[in-house]
CSV table of C-alpha atoms in Angstrom, one decimal:
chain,number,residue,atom,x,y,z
J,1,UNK,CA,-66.7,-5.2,-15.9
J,2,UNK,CA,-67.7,-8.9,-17.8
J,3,UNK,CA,-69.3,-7.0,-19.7
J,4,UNK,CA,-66.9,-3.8,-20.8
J,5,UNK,CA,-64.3,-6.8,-21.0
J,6,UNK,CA,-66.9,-8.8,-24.0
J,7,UNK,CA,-67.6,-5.1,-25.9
J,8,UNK,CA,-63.9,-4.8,-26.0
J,9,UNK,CA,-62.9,-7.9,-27.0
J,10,UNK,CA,-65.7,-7.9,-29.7
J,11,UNK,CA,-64.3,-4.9,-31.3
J,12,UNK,CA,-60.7,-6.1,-30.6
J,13,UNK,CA,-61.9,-8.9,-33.3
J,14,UNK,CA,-63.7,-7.1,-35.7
J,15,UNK,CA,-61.1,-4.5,-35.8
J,16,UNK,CA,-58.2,-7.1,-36.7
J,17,UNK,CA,-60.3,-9.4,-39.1
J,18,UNK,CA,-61.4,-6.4,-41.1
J,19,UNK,CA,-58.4,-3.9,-41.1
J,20,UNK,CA,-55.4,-5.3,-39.6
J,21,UNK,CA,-55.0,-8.9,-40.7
J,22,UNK,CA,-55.6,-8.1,-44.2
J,23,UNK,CA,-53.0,-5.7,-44.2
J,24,UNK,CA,-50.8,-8.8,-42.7
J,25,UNK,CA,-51.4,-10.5,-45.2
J,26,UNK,CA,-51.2,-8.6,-48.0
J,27,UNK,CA,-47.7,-7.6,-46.7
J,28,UNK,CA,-46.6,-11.0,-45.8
J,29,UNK,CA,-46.4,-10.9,-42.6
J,30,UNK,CA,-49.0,-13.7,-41.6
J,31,UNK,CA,-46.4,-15.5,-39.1
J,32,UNK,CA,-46.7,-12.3,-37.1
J,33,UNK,CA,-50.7,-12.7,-37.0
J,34,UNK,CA,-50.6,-13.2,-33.1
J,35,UNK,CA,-48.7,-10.3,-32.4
J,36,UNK,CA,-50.5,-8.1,-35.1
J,37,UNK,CA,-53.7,-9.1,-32.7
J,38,UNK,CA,-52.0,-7.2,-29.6
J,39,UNK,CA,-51.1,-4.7,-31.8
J,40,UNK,CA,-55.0,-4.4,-32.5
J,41,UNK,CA,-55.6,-3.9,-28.7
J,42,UNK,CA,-53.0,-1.1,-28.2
J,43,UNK,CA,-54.9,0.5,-31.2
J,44,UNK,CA,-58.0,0.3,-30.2
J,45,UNK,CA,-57.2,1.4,-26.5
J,46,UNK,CA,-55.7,4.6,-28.3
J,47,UNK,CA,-59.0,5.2,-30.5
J,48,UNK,CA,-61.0,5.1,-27.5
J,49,UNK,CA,-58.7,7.7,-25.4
J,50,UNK,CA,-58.9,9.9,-28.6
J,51,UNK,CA,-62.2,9.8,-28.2
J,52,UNK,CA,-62.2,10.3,-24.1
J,53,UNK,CA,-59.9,13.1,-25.0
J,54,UNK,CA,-61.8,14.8,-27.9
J,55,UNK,CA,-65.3,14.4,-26.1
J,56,UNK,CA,-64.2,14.9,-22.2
J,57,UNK,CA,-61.5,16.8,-21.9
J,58,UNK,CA,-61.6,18.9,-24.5
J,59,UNK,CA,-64.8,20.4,-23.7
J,60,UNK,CA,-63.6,21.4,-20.1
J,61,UNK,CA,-60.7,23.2,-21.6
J,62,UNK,CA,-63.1,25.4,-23.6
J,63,UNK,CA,-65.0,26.0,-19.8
J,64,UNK,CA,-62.6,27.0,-17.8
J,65,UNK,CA,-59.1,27.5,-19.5
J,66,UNK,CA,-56.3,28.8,-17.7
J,67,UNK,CA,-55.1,31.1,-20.3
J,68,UNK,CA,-56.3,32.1,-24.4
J,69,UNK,CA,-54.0,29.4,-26.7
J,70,UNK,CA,-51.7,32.2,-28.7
J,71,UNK,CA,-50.0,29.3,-30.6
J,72,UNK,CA,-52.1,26.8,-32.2
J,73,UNK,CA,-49.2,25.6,-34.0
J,74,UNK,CA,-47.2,24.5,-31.2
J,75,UNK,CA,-50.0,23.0,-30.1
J,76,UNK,CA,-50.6,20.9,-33.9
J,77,UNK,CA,-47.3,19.8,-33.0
J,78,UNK,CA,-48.4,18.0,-30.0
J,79,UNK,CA,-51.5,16.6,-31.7
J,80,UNK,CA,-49.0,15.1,-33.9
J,81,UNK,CA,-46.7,13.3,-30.9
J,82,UNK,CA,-49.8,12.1,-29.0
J,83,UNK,CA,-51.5,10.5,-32.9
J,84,UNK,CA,-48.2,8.8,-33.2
J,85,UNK,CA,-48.0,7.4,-29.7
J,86,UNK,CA,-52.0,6.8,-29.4
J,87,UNK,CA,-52.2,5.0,-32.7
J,88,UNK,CA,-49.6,2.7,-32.3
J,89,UNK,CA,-47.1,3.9,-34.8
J,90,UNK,CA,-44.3,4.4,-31.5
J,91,UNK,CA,-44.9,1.0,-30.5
J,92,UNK,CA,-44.8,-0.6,-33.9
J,93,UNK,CA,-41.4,1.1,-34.3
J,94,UNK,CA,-40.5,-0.9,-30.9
J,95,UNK,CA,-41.7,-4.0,-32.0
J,96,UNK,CA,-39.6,-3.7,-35.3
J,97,UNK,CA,-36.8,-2.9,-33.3
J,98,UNK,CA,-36.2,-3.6,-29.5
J,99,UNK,CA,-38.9,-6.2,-28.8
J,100,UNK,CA,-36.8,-8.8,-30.3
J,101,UNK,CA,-33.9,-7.9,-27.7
J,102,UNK,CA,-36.4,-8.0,-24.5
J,103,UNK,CA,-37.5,-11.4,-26.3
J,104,UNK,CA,-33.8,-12.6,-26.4
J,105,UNK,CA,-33.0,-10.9,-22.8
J,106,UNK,CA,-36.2,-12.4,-21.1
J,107,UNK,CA,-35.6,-16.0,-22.6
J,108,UNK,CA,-32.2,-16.4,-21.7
J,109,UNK,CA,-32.5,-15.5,-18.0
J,110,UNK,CA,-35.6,-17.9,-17.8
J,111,UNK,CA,-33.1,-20.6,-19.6
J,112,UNK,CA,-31.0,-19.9,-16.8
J,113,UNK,CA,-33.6,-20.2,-13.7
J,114,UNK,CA,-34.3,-16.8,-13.6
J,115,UNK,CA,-38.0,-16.5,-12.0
J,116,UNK,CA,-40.4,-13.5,-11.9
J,117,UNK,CA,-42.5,-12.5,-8.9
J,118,UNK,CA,-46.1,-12.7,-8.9
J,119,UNK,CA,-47.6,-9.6,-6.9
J,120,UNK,CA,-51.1,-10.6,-7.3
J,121,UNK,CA,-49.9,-14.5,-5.5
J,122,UNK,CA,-48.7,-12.5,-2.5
J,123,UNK,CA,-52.1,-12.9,-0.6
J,124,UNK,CA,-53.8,-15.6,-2.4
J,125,UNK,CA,-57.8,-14.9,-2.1
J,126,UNK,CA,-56.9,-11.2,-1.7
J,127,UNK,CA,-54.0,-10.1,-4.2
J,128,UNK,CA,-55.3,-12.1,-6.6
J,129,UNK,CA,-58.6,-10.5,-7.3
J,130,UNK,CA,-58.3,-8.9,-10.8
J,131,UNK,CA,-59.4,-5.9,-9.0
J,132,UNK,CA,-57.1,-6.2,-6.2
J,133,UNK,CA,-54.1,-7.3,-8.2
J,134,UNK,CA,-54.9,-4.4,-10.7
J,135,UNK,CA,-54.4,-2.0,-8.3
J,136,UNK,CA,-51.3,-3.3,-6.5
J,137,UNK,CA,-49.5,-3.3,-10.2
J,138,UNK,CA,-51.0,0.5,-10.3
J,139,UNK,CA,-49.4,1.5,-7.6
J,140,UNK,CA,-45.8,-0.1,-8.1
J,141,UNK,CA,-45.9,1.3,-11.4
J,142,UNK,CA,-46.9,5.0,-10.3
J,143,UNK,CA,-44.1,4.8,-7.7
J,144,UNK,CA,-41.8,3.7,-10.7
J,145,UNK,CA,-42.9,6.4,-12.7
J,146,UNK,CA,-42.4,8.9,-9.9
J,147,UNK,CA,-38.8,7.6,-9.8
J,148,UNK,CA,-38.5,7.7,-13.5
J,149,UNK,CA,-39.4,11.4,-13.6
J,150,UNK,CA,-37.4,12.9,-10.4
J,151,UNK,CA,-34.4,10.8,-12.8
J,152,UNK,CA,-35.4,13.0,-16.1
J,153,UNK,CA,-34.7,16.3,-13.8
J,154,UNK,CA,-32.2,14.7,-11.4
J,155,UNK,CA,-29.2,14.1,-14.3
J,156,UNK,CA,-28.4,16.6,-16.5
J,157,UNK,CA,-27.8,14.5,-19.8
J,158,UNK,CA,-31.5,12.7,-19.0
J,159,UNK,CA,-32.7,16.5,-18.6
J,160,UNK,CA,-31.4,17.4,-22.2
J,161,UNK,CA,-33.7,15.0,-23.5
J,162,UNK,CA,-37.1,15.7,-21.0
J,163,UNK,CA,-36.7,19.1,-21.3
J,164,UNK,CA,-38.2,19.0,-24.4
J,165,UNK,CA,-41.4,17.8,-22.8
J,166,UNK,CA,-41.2,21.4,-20.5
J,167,UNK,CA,-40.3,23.6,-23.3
J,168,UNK,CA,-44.2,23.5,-24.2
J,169,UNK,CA,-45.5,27.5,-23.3
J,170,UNK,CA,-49.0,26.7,-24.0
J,171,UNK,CA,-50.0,23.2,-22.2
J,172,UNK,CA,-53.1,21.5,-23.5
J,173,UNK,CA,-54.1,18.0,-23.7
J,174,UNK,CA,-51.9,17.2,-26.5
J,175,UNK,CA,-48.7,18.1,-24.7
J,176,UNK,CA,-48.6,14.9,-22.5
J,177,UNK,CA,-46.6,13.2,-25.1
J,178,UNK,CA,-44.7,15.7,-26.8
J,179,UNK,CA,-41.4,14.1,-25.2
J,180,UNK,CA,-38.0,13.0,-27.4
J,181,UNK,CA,-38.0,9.8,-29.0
J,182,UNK,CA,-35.0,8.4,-26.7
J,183,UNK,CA,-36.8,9.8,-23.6
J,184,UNK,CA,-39.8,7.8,-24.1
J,185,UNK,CA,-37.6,4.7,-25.2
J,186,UNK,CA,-35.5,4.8,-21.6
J,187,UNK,CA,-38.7,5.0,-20.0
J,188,UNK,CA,-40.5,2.2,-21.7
J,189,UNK,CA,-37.5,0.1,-21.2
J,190,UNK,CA,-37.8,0.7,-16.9
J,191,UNK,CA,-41.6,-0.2,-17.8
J,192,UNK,CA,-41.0,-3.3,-19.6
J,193,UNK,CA,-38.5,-4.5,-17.4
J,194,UNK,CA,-40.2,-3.7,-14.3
J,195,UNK,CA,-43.8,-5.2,-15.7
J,196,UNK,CA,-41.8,-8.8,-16.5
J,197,UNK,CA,-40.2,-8.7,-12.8
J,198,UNK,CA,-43.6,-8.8,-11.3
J,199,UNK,CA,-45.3,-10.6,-13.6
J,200,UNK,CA,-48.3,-8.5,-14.7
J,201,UNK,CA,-50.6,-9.6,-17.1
J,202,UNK,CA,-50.6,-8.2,-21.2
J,203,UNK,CA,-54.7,-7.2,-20.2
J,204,UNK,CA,-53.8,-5.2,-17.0
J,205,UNK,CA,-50.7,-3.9,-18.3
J,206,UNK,CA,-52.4,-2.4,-20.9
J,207,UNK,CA,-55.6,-1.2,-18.8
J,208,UNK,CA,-52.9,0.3,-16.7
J,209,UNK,CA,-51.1,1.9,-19.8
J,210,UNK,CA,-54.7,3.3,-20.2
J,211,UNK,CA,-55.6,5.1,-17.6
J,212,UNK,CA,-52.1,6.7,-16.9
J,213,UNK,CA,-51.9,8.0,-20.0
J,214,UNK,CA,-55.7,9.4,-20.3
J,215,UNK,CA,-55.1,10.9,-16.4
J,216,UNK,CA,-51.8,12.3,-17.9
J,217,UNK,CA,-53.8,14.1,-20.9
J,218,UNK,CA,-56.3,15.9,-17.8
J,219,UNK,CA,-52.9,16.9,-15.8
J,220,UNK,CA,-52.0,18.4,-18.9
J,221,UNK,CA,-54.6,20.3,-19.9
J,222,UNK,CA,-55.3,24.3,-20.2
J,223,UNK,CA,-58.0,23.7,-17.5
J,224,UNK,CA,-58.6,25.7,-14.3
J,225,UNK,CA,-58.8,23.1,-12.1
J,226,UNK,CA,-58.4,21.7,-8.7
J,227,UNK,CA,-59.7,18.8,-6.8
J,228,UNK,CA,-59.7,20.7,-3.3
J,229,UNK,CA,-57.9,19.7,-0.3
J,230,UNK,CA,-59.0,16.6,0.7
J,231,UNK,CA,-58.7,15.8,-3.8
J,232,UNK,CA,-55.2,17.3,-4.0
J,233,UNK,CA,-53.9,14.4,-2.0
J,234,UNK,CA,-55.6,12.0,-3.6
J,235,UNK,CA,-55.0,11.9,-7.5
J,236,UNK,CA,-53.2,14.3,-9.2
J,237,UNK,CA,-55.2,17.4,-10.6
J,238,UNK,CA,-54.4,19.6,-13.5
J,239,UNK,CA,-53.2,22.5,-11.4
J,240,UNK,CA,-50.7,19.8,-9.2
J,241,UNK,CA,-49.1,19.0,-12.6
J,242,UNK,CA,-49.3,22.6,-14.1
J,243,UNK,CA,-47.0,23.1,-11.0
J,244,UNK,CA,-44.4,20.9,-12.5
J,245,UNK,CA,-44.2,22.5,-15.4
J,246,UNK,CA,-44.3,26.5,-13.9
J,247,UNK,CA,-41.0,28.5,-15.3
J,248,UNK,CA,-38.6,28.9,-13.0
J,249,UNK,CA,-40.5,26.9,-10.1
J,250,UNK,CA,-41.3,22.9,-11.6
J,251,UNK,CA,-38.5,22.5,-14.1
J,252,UNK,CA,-35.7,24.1,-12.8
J,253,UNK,CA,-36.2,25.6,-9.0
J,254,UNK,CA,-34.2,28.8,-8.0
J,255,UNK,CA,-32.8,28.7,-4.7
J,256,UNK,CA,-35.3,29.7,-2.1
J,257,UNK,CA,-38.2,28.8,-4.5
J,258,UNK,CA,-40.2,25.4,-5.2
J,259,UNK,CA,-39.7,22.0,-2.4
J,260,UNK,CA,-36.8,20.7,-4.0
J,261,UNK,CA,-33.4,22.7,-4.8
J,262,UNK,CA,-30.7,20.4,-6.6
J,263,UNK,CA,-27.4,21.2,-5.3
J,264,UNK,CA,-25.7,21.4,-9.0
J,265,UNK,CA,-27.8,24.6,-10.2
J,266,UNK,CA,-26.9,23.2,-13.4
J,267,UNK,CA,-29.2,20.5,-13.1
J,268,UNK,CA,-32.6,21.2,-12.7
J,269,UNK,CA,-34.7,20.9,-9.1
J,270,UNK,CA,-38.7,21.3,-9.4
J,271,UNK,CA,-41.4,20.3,-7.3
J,272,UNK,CA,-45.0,17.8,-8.7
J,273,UNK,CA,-43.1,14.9,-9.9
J,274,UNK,CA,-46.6,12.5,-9.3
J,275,UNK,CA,-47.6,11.0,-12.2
J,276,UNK,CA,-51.4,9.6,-11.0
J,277,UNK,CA,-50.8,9.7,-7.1
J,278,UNK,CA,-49.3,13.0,-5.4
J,279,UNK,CA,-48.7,10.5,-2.2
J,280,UNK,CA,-44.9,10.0,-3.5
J,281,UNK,CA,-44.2,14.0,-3.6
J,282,UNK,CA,-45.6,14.1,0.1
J,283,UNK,CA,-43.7,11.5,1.2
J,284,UNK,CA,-40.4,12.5,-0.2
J,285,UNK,CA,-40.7,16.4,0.1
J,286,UNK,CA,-41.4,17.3,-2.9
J,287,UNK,CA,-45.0,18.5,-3.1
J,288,UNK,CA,-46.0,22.0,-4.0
J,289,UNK,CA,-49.6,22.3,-3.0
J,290,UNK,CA,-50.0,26.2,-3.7
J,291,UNK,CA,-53.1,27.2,-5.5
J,292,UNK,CA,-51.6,29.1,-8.6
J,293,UNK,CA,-51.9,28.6,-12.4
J,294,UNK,CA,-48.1,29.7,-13.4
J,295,UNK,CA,-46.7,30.4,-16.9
J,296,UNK,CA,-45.5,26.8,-18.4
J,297,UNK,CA,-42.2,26.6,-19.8
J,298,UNK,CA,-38.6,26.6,-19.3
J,299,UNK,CA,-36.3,29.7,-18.7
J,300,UNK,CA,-33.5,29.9,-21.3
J,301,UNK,CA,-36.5,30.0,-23.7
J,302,UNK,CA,-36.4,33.7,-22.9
J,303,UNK,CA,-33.9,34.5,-20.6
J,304,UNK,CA,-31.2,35.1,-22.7
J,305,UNK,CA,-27.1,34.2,-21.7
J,306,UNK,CA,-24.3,35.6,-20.8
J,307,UNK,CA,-23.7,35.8,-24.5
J,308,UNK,CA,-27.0,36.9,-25.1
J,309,UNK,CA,-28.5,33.7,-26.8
J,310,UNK,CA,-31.8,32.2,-25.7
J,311,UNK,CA,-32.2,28.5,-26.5
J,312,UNK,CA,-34.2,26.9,-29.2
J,313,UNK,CA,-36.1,24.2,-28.9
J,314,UNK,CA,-37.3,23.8,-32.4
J,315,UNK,CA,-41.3,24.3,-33.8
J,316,UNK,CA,-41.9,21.3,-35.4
J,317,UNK,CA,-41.6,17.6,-34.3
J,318,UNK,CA,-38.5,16.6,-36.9
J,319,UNK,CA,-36.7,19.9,-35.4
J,320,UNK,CA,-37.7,19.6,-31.8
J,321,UNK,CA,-35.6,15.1,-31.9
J,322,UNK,CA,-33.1,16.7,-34.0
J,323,UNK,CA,-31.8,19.8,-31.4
J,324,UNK,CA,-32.8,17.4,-28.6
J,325,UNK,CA,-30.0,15.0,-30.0
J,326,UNK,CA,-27.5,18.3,-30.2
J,327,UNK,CA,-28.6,19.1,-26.5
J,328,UNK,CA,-27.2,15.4,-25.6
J,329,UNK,CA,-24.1,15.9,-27.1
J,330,UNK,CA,-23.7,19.1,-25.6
J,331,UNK,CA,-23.8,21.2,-29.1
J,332,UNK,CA,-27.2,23.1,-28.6
């Protein structure tokens, strides 16, 4: 691990002295030198998940694929969202932005005695091991996410916004971020806040951030895939999450059908809400374990209304924010 931790931090360095501190520079920006060097992190963690993705998983789409891609240019779209998330350009416009607030938040509770817990100080010679500690903070986050995600299904104005994410027909690797702008900005604020309560460290936050996101781009995938039974309830396999994201059974349950039924049928039910761990969806009831690979998407795509109308969610990424605002306001 010494080891993978000097390669990184190697090419953490070379990467900011020879492309990202000269652009600092050059802009003016030389006060923010030691945040642009975090910045260089976050980048290089995306490159290298690019690469994972391009190089891994990509491949075993082409093996096994659950159906023939018939829209490449849905799918471009999605390259698009996951280059702007994986190459920083999401978190740059959160720097610019709402960084300064969780700076100002952060500092004035601390002015006023406001003390985080440590989780990895909770068993000193135990919970402290970088191992150890890494995992606790995995597993508090996955159960966060868990909530987080039953929440984007469980209110109907969070739903207008995530059901972006759903309206993807043809699921690939890409589609793991393909999510509205203000979605992904309530999430990360839960994040943040959560990571600063128990005090996790910028080096495992991030090598969290890592692998959820890489494990998210496998879930996501067009791959025929299971991890049997013993597998299935132990990580989260690409035909768990393609369960989530089945029409009329993950998104938006019909009585009788899926593990979980809302009792607004307004607001969507579904079933798979596991983002790394499916331990969550066992424990609250809301794990769908069947072996089928179901048709992605969500129902008023093509099932038309009473007045005949099926929704749109837009083609390209510009189109797709814009008639997710309209859906929050209740005017698409």
């Amino acid at each position: 691990m010494s080891g993978l931790t000097y390669l990184f931090d190697t090419a953490q360095q070379w990467l900011f002295e020879t492309l990202v501190q000269p652009v600092l520079f050059m802009l003016g920006q030389a006060n923010v030198l030691e945040d642009g060097y975090a910045a260089t992190g976050w980048l290089l963690v995306g490159l290298l998940q690019l690469g994972v993705m391009v190089t891994v998983i990509g491949p075993l789409e082409r093996w096994r694929p659950v159906e023939p891609l018939r829209d490449r240019g849905a799918v471009h779209v999605d390259m698009l969202y996951t280059l702007i998330h994986r190459l920083g350009l999401f978190r740059l416009a959160l720097f610019f932005t709402t960084e300064p607030l969780w700076n100002a938040l952060f500092g004035a509770l601390r002015a006023h005695g406001w003390k985080t817990l440590q989780l990895d100080a909770l068993w000193p010679g135990v919970s402290d091991l970088p191992v150890v500690s890494l995992l606790l903070y995995l597993l508090v986050f996955d159960f966060v996410d868990y909530g987080i995600h039953r929440g984007q299904h469980r209110f109907e104005w969070w739903w207008r916004l995530h059901a972006l994410h759903h309206s993807q027909r043809q699921m690939t690797m890409w589609s793991d971020n393909r999510n509205h702008l203000l979605d992904d900005l309530l999430r990360d604020a839960i994040i943040v806040f959560v990571a600063q309560c128990i005090g996790v460290a910028p080096g495992q936050f991030v090598a969290i951030v890592a692998l959820t996101q890489l494990s998210e781009n496998l879930h996501h995938a067009n791959l025929r895939l299971w991890f049997g039974q013993v597998g299935e309830r132990l990580w989260v396999s690409p035909r768990f999450h393609r369960m989530h994201h089945a029409m009329g059974l993950g998104p938006e349950a019909a009585p009788g059908q899926g593990t979980h039924q809302h009792p607004h049928a307004a607001v969507p039910g579904g079933n798979n809400f596991g983002v790394l761990l499916p331990w969550w969806d066992m424990l609250f009831g809301t794990a769908n374990f069947e072996h089928r690979y179901e048709p992605t998407g969500v129902r008023d795509q093509v099932e038309a209304d009473a007045d005949g109308r099926v929704r749109d969610y837009g083609r390209g990424f510009w189109a797709q924010q814009w008639r997710g605002l309209l859906r929050l306001v209740g005017r698409a």
